[in-house]
Tab-separated table of C-alpha atoms and ligand atoms in Angstrom:
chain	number	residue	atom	x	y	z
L	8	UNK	CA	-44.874	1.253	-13.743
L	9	UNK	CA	-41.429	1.746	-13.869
L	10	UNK	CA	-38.973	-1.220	-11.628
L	11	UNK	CA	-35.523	-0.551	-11.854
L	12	UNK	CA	-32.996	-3.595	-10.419
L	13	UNK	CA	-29.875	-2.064	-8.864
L	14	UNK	CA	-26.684	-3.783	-6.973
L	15	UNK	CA	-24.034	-2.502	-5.175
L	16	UNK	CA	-21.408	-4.160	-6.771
L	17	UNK	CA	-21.087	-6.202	-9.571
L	18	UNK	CA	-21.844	-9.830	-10.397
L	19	UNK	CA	-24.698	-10.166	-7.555
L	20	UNK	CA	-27.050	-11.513	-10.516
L	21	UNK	CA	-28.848	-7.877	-11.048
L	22	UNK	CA	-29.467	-8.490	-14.597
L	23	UNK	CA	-30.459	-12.431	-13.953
L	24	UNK	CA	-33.029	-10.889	-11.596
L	25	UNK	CA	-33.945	-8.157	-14.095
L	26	UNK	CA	-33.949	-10.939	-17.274
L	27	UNK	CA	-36.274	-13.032	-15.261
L	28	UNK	CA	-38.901	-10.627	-14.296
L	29	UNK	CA	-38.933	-9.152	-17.627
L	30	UNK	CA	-39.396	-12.541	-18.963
L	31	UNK	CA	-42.787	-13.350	-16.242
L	32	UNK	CA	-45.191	-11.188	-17.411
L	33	UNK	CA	-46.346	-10.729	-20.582
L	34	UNK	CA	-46.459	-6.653	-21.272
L	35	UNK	CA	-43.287	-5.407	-20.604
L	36	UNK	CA	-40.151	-3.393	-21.452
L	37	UNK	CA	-36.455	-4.262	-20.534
L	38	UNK	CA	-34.368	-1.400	-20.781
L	39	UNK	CA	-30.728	-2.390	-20.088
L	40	UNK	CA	-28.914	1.158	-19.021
L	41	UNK	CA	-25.673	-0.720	-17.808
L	42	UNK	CA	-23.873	0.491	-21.051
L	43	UNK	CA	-20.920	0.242	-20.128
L	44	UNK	CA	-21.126	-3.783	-19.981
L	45	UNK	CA	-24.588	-4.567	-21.306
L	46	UNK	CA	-25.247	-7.591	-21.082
L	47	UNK	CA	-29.346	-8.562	-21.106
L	48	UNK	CA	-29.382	-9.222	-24.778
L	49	UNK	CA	-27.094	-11.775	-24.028
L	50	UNK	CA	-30.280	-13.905	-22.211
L	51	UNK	CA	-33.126	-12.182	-23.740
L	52	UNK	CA	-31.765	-12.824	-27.547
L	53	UNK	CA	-33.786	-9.908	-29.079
L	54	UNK	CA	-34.426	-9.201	-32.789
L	55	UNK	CA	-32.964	-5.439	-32.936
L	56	UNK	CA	-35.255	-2.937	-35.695
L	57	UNK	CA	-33.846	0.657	-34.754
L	58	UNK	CA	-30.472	1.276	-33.947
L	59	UNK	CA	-30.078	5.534	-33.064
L	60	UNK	CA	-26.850	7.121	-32.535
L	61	UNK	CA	-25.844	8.965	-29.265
L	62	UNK	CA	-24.414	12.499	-29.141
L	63	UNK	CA	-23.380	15.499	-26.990
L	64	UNK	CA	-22.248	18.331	-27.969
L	65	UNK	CA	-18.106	19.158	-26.967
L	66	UNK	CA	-16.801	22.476	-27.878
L	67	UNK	CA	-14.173	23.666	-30.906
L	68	UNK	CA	-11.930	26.452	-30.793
L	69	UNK	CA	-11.571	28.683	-33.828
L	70	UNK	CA	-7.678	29.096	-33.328
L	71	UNK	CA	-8.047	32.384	-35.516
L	72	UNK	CA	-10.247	33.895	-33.408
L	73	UNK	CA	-9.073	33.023	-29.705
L	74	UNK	CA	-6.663	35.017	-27.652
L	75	UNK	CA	-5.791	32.896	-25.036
L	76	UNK	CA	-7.847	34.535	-22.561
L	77	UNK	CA	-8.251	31.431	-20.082
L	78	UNK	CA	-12.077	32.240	-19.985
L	79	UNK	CA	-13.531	29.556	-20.873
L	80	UNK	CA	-10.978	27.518	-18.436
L	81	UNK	CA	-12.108	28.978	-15.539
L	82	UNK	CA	-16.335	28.733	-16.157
L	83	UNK	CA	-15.801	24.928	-16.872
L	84	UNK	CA	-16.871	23.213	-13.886
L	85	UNK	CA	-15.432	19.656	-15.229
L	86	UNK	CA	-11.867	20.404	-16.370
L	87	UNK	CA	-12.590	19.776	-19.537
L	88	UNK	CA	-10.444	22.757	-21.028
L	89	UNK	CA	-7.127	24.132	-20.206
L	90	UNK	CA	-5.372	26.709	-21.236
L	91	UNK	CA	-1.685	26.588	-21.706
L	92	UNK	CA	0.976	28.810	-23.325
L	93	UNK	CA	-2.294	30.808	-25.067
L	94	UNK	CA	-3.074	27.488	-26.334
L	95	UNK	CA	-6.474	25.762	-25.477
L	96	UNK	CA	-6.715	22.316	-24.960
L	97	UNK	CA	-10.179	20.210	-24.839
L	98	UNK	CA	-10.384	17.040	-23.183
L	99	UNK	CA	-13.741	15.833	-24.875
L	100	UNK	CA	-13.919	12.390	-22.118
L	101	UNK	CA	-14.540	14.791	-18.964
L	102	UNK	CA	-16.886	17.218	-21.115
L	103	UNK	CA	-20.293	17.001	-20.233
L	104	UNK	CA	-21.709	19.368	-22.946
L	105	UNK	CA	-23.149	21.769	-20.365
L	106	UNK	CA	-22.199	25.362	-22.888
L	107	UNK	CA	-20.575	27.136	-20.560
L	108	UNK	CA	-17.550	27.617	-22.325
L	109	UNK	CA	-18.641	28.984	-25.443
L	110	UNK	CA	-21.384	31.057	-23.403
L	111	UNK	CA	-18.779	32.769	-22.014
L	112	UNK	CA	-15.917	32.853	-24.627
L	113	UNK	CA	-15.150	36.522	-25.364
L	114	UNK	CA	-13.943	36.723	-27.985
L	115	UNK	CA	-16.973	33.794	-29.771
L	116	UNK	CA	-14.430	31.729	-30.605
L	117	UNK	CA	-16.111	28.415	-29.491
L	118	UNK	CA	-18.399	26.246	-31.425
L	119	UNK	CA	-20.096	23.426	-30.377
L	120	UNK	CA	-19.635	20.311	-32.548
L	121	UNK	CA	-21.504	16.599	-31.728
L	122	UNK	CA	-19.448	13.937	-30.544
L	123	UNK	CA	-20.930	10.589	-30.670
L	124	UNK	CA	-20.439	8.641	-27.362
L	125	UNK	CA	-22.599	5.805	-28.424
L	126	UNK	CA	-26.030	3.662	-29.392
L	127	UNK	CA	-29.150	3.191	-28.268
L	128	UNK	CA	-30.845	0.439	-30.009
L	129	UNK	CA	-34.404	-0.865	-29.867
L	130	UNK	CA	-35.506	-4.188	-30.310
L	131	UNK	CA	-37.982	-7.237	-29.779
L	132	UNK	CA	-38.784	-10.869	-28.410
L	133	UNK	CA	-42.376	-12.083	-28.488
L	134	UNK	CA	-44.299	-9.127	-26.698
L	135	UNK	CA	-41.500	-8.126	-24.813
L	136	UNK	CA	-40.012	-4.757	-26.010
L	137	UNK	CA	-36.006	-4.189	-25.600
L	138	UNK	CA	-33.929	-1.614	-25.562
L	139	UNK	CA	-30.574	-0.731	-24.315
L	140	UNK	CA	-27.310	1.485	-24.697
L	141	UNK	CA	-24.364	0.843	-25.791
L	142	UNK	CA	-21.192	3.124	-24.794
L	143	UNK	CA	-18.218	3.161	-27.165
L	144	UNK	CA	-15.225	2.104	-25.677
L	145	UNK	CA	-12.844	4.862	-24.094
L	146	UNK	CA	-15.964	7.108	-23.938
L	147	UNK	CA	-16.643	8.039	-19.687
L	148	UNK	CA	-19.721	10.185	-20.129
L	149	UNK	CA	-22.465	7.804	-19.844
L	150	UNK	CA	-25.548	9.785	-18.420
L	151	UNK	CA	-26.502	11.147	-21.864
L	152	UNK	CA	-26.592	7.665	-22.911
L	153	UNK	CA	-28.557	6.383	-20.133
L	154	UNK	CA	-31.303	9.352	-20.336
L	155	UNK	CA	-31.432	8.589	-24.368
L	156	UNK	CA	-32.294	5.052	-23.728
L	157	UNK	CA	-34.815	5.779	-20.812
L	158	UNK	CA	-36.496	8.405	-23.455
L	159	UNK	CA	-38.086	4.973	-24.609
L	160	UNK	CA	-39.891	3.651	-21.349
L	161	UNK	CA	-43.397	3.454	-22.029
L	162	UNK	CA	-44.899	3.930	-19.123
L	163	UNK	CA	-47.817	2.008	-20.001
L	164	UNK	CA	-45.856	-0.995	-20.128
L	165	UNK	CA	-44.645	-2.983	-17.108
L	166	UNK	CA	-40.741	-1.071	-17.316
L	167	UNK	CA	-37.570	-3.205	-16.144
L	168	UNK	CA	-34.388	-1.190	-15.650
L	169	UNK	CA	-31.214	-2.576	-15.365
L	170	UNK	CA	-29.019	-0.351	-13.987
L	171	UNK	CA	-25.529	-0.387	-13.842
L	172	UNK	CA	-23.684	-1.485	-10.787
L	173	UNK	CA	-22.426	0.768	-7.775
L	174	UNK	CA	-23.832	3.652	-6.395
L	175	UNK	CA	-22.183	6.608	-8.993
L	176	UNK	CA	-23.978	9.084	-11.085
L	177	UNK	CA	-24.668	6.692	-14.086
L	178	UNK	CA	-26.618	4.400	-11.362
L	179	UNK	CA	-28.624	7.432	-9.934
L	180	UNK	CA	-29.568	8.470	-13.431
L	181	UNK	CA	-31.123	4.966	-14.639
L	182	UNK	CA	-32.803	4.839	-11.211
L	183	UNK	CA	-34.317	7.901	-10.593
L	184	UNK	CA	-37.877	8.337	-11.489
L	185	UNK	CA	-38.628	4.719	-10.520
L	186	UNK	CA	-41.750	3.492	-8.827
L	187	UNK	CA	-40.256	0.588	-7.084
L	188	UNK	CA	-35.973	-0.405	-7.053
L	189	UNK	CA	-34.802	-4.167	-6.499
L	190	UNK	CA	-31.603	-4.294	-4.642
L	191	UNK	CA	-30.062	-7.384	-5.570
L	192	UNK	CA	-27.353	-8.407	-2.828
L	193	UNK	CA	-25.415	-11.789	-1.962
L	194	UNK	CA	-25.659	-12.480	1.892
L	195	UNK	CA	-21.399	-11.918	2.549
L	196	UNK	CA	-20.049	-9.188	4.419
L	197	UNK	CA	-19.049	-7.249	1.079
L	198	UNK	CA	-22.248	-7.867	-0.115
L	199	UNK	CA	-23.642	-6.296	2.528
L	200	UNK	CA	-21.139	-3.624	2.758
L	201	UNK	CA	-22.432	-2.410	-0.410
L	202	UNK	CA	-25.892	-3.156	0.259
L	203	UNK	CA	-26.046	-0.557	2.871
L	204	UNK	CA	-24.540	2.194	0.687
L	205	UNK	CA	-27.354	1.288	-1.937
L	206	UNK	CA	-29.710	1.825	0.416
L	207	UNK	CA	-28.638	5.065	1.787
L	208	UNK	CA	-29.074	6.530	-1.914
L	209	UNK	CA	-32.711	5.256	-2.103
L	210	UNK	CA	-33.818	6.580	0.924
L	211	UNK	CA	-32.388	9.863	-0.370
L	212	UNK	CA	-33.636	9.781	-3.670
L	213	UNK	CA	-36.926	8.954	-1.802
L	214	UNK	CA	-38.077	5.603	-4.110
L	215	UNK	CA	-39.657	2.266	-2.027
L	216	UNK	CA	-37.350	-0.530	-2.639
L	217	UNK	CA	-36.850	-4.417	-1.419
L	218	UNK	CA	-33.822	-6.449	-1.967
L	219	UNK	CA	-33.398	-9.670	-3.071
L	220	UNK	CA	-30.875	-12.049	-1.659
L	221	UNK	CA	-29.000	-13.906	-4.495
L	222	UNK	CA	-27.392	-17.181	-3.374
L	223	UNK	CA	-29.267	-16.974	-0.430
L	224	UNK	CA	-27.723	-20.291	1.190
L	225	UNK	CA	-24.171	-19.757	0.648
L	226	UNK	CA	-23.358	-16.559	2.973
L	227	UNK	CA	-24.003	-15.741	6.236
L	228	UNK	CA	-27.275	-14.258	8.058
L	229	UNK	CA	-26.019	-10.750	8.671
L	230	UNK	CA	-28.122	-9.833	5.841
L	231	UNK	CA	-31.305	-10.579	6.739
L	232	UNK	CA	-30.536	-9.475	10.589
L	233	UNK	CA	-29.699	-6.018	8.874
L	234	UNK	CA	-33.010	-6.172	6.374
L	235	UNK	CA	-35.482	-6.615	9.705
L	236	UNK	CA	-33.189	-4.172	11.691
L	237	UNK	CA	-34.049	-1.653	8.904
L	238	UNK	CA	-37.645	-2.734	8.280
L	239	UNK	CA	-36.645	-3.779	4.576
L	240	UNK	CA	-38.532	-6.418	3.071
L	241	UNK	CA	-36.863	-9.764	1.524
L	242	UNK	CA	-38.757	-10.164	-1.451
L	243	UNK	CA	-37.093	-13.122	-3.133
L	244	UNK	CA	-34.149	-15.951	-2.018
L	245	UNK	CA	-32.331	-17.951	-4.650
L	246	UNK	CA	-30.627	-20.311	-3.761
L	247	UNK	CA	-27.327	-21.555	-5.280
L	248	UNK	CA	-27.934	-24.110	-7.824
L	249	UNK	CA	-25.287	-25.612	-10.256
L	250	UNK	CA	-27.907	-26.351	-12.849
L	251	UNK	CA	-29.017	-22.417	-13.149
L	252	UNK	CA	-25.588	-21.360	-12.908
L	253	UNK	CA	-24.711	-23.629	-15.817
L	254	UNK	CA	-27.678	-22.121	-17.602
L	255	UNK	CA	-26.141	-18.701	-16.682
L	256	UNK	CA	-22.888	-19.188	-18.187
L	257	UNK	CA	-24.585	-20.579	-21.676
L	258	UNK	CA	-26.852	-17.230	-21.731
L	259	UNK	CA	-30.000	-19.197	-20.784
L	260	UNK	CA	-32.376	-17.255	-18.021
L	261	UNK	CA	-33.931	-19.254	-15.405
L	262	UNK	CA	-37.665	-18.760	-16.100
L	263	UNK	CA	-36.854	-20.799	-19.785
L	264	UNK	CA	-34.114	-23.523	-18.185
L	265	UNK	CA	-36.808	-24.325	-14.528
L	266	UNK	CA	-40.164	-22.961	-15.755
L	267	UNK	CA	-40.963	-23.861	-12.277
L	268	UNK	CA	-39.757	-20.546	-11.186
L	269	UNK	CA	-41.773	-18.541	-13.497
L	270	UNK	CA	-44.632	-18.196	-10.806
L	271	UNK	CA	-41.783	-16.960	-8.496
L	272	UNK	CA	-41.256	-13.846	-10.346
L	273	UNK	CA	-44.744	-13.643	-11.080
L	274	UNK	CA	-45.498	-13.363	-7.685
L	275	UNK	CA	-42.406	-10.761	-6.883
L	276	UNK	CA	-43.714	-8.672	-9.626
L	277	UNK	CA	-46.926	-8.463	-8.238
L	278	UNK	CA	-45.746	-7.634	-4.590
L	279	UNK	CA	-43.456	-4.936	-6.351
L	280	UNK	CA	-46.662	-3.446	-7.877
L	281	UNK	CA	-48.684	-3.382	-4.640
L	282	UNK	CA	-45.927	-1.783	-3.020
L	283	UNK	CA	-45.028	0.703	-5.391
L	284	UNK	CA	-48.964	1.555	-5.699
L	285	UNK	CA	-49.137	1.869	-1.672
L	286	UNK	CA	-46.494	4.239	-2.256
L	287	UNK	CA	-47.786	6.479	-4.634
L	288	UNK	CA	-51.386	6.552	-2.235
L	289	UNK	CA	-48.932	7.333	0.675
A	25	UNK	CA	16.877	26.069	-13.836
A	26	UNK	CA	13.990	24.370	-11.920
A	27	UNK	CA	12.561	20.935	-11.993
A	28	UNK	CA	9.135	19.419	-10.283
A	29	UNK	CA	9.593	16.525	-8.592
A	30	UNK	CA	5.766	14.477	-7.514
A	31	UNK	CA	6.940	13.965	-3.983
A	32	UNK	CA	5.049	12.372	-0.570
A	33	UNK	CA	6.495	14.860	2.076
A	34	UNK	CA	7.445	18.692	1.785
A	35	UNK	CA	11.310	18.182	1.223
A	36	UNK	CA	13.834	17.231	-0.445
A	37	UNK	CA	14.264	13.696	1.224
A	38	UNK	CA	10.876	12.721	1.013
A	39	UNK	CA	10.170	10.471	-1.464
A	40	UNK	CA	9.035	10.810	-4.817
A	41	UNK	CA	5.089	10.030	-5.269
A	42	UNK	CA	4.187	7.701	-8.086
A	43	UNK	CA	1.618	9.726	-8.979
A	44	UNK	CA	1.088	12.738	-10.830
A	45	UNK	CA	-2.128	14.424	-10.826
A	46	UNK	CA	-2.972	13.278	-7.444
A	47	UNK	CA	0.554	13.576	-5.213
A	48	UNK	CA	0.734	14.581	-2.131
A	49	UNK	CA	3.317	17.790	-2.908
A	50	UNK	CA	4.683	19.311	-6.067
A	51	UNK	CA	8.663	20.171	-5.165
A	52	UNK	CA	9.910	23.080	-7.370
A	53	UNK	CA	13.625	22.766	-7.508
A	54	UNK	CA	16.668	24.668	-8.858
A	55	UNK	CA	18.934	22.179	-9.678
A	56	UNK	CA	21.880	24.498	-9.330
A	57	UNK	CA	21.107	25.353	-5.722
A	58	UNK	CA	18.515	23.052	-4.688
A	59	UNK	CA	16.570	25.714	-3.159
A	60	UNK	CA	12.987	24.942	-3.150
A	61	UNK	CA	9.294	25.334	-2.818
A	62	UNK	CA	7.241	22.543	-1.796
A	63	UNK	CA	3.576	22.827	-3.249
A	64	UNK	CA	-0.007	21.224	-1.541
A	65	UNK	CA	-1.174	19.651	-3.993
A	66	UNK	CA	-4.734	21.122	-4.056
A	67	UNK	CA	-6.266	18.518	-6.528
A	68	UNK	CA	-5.620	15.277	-4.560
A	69	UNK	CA	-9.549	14.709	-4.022
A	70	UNK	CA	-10.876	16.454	-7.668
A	71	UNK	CA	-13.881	14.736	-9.219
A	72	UNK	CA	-11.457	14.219	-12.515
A	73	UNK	CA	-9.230	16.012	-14.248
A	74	UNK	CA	-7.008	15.941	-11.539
A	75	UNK	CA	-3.775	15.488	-14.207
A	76	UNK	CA	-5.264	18.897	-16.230
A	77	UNK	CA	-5.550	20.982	-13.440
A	78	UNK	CA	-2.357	19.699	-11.828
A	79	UNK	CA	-0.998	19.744	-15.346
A	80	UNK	CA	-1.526	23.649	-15.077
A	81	UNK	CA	-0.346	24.472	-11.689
A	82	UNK	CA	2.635	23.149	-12.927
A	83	UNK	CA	2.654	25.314	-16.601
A	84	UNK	CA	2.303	28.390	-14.237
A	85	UNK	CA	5.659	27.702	-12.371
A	86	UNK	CA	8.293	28.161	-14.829
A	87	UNK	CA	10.326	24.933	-15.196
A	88	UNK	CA	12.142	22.394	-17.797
A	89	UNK	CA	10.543	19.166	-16.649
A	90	UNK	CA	9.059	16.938	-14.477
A	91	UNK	CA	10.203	13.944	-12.486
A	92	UNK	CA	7.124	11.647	-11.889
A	93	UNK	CA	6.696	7.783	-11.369
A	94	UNK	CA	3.401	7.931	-13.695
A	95	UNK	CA	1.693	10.548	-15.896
A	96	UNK	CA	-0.954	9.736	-17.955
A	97	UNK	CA	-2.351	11.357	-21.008
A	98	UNK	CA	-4.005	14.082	-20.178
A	99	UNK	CA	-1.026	15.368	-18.029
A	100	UNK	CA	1.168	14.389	-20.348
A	101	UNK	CA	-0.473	16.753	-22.698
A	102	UNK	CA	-1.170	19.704	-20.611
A	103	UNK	CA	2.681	19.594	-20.116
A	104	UNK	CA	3.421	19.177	-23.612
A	105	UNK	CA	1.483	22.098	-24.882
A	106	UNK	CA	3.419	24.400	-22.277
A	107	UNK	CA	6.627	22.940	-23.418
A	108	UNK	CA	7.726	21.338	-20.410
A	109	UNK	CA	9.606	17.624	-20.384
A	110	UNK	CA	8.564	14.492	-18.904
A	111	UNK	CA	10.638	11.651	-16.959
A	112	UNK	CA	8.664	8.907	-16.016
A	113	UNK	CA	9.617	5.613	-14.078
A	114	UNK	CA	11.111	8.300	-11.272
A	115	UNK	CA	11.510	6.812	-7.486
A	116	UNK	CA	13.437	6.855	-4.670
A	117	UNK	CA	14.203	10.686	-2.765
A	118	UNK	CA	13.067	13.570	-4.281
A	119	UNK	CA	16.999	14.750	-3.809
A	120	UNK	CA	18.637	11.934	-5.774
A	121	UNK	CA	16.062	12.410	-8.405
A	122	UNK	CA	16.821	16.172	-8.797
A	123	UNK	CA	20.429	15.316	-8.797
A	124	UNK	CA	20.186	12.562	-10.953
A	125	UNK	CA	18.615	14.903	-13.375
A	126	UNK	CA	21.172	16.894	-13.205
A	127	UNK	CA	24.006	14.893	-14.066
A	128	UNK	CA	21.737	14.344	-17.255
A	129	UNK	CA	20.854	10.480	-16.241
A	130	UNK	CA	17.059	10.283	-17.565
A	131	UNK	CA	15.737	10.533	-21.106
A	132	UNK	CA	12.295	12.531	-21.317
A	133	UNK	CA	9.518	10.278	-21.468
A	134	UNK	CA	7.858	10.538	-25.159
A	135	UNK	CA	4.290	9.525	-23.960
A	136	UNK	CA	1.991	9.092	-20.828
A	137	UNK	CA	2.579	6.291	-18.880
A	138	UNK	CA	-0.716	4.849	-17.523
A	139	UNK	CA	-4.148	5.361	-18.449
A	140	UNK	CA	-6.195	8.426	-17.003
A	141	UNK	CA	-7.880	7.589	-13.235
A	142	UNK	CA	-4.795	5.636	-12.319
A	143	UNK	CA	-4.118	8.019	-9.519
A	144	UNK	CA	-7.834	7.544	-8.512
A	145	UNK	CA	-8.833	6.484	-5.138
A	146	UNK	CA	-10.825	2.547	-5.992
A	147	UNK	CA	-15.042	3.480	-6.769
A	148	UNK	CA	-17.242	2.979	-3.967
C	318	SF4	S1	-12.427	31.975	-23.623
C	318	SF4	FE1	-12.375	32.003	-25.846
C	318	SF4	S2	-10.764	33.451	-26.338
C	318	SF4	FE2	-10.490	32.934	-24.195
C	318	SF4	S3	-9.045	31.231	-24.230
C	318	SF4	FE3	-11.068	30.319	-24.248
C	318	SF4	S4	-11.528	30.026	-26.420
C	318	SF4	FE4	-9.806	31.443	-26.317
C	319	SF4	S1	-19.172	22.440	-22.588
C	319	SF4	FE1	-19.122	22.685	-20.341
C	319	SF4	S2	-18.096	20.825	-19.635
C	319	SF4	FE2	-17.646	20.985	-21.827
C	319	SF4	S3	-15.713	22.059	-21.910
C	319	SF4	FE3	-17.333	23.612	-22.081
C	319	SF4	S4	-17.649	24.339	-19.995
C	319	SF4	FE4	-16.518	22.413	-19.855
């Protein structure tokens, strides 16, 4: 089963949510495809065995063999090249490695040589396998990355995914191919603003999802009148405490500072499982 | 000899956009005569690469330099490679700029002056 925890914006406590379930159960696999800003080792302290580097392929021109054509200019759909003065210019950040170029090169003057964009690397705490991504700083093109770290879901394993914030390409990429998505969402009106543009891209991408409200007494109730409006369930409220925010800021989850809660997440993993398996009978 | 001036209107006293790759018009000046051509820009809502491909438009029309509030790299070297000067830091009308340009009052710029996405609308 594969769970991925999504927000609409930013600091709504998507990876606390996605820590703390991966921490409940006892067979499964956090992979952390916010890499941009990963942050889940951060709780989860894992003992990292395999580190794997991250490539794509950009192109090269052979200057001896290129006339200036503008070919390969016009078949990239990213503006990755130009062509200026007979001179070609490659802007490796807004490649995405697609071939195009050097498909259609006349005169076969473009090779393709690997860029490294960043790490995936693999790692362990007790029975709980980790993995996550790591994008090297100034590098934009993080799909490749995210699809190299979701290579390792196991799908026998109970999978968390903690994808990166917003509603962009990177977030579509760690999401789709889910069984179940967790919107995590704090009850204020930007909150909910962005909220309802995470749910329009579920129901599109067609993948059964609940939210959970995060600070859940400190907003107003605009976001639970919109959850029943829309028939989505409320899985899980948590409140604002200064105690687990204080164990937040020193890296500690909330399942290890209030085991109390432990039977909390328990229980929202199992409704997450019955509705992801009603979904799949559907 | 001509000049491009970023600009937020289609004349010469509208006033000069900030931004490069996403302005509202290119104006392509001759400083001698001030006639002009005021030129959509058609890349105002592009994915990325907004600075390239406006970077290019600009290569195709034939002149010295550019008078823009902010460029940033990849812009900046688009222009470069088709030999064409920078002046960054530009505002006020698109007029005084070309005039001030004229009278030899700016120094090219030697590198880009903001990062690439500044001209980007904020993410959703
Ligand atoms: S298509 Fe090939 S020959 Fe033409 S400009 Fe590009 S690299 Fe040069
Ligand atoms: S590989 Fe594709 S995206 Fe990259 S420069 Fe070539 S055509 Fe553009």
């Amino acid at each position: 089963m594969i769970i991925a925890v999504a927000s609409g914006k930013g600091g709504t406590g998507k990876t606390t949510v996605a820590v703390n379930l991966a921490l409940s159960n006892s067979n499964t696999q956090l992979s952390d495809c916010d890499v941009e800003e990963p942050n889940a080792h951060i709780f989860i302290k894992p003992k990292i065995k395999n580190k794997e580097l991250i490539s794509i392929p950009v192109p090269e021109v052979d200057k001896s063999k290129c006339d200036g054509c503008g070919r390969c200019q016009e078949v990239c759909a990213y503006n990755a090249i130009a062509v200026v003065n007979k001179k070609v210019l490659i802007f490796p950040e807004l490649c995405h490695g697609c071939g195009s170029c050097g498909y259609f090169c006349p005169q076969h003057a473009i090779k393709e040589i690997n860029k490294e964009i960043g790490s995936v690397e693999i790692g362990k705490r007790d029975n709980l396998l980790f993995v996550h991504g790591k994008l090297n700083i100034g590098e934009a093109m993080s799909p490749p990355l995210i699809k190299a770290v979701k290579k390792h879901v196991n799908p026998a394993r109970v999978n968390i995914i903690d994808a990166p914030p917003g509603t962009s390409c990177p977030v579509i990429t760690s999401i789709e191919g889910s069984d179940f998505c967790l919107l995590v969402t704090e009850p204020t009106p930007f909150g909910l603003n962005d909220l309802i543009l995470a749910v329009e891209v579920l129901r599109k991408l067609d993948i059964p999802f609940g939210v959970v409200i995060n600070r859940s007494d400190l907003g107003d109730k605009k976001t639970d009148d919109y959850c029943s409006q829309e028939n989505i369930p409320v899985l899980m409220r948590i409140p604002f405490k200064r105690e687990i925010a204080s164990a937040y800021s020193k890296g500690i989850s909330i399942v290890e500072a209030f085991p109390e809660y432990k039977k909390d997440f328990q229980e929202l993993l199992d409704n997450i499982s019955k509705m992801a398996k009603q979904n799949n009978r559907r | 000899m001509k000049v491009c001036v970023t600009s937020e209107g289609n004349n010469l006293d509208s006033k000069v956009d900030p931004r490069f790759g996403r302005c509202q018009y290119f104006i392509i000046a001759d400083i001698d005569t001030l006639a002009f051509e005021a030129v959509q820009n058609p890349n105002i809502d592009s994915m990325g690469g907004a600075g390239i491909q406006s970077g290019q438009l600009i290569a195709g029309k034939q002149v010295k330099a550019v008078l823009t509030g902010n460029m940033g790299p990849n812009a900046f070297q688009t222009l470069q490679a088709a030999n064409i000067t920078v002046v960054t830091g530009i505002s006020g009308s698109v007029k005084e700029a070309v005039e001030k340009y004229k009278n030899g009052d700016f120094k090219a710029t030697q590198g880009p002056s903001v990062d690439s996405k500044f001209g980007m609308p904020p993410q959703k």
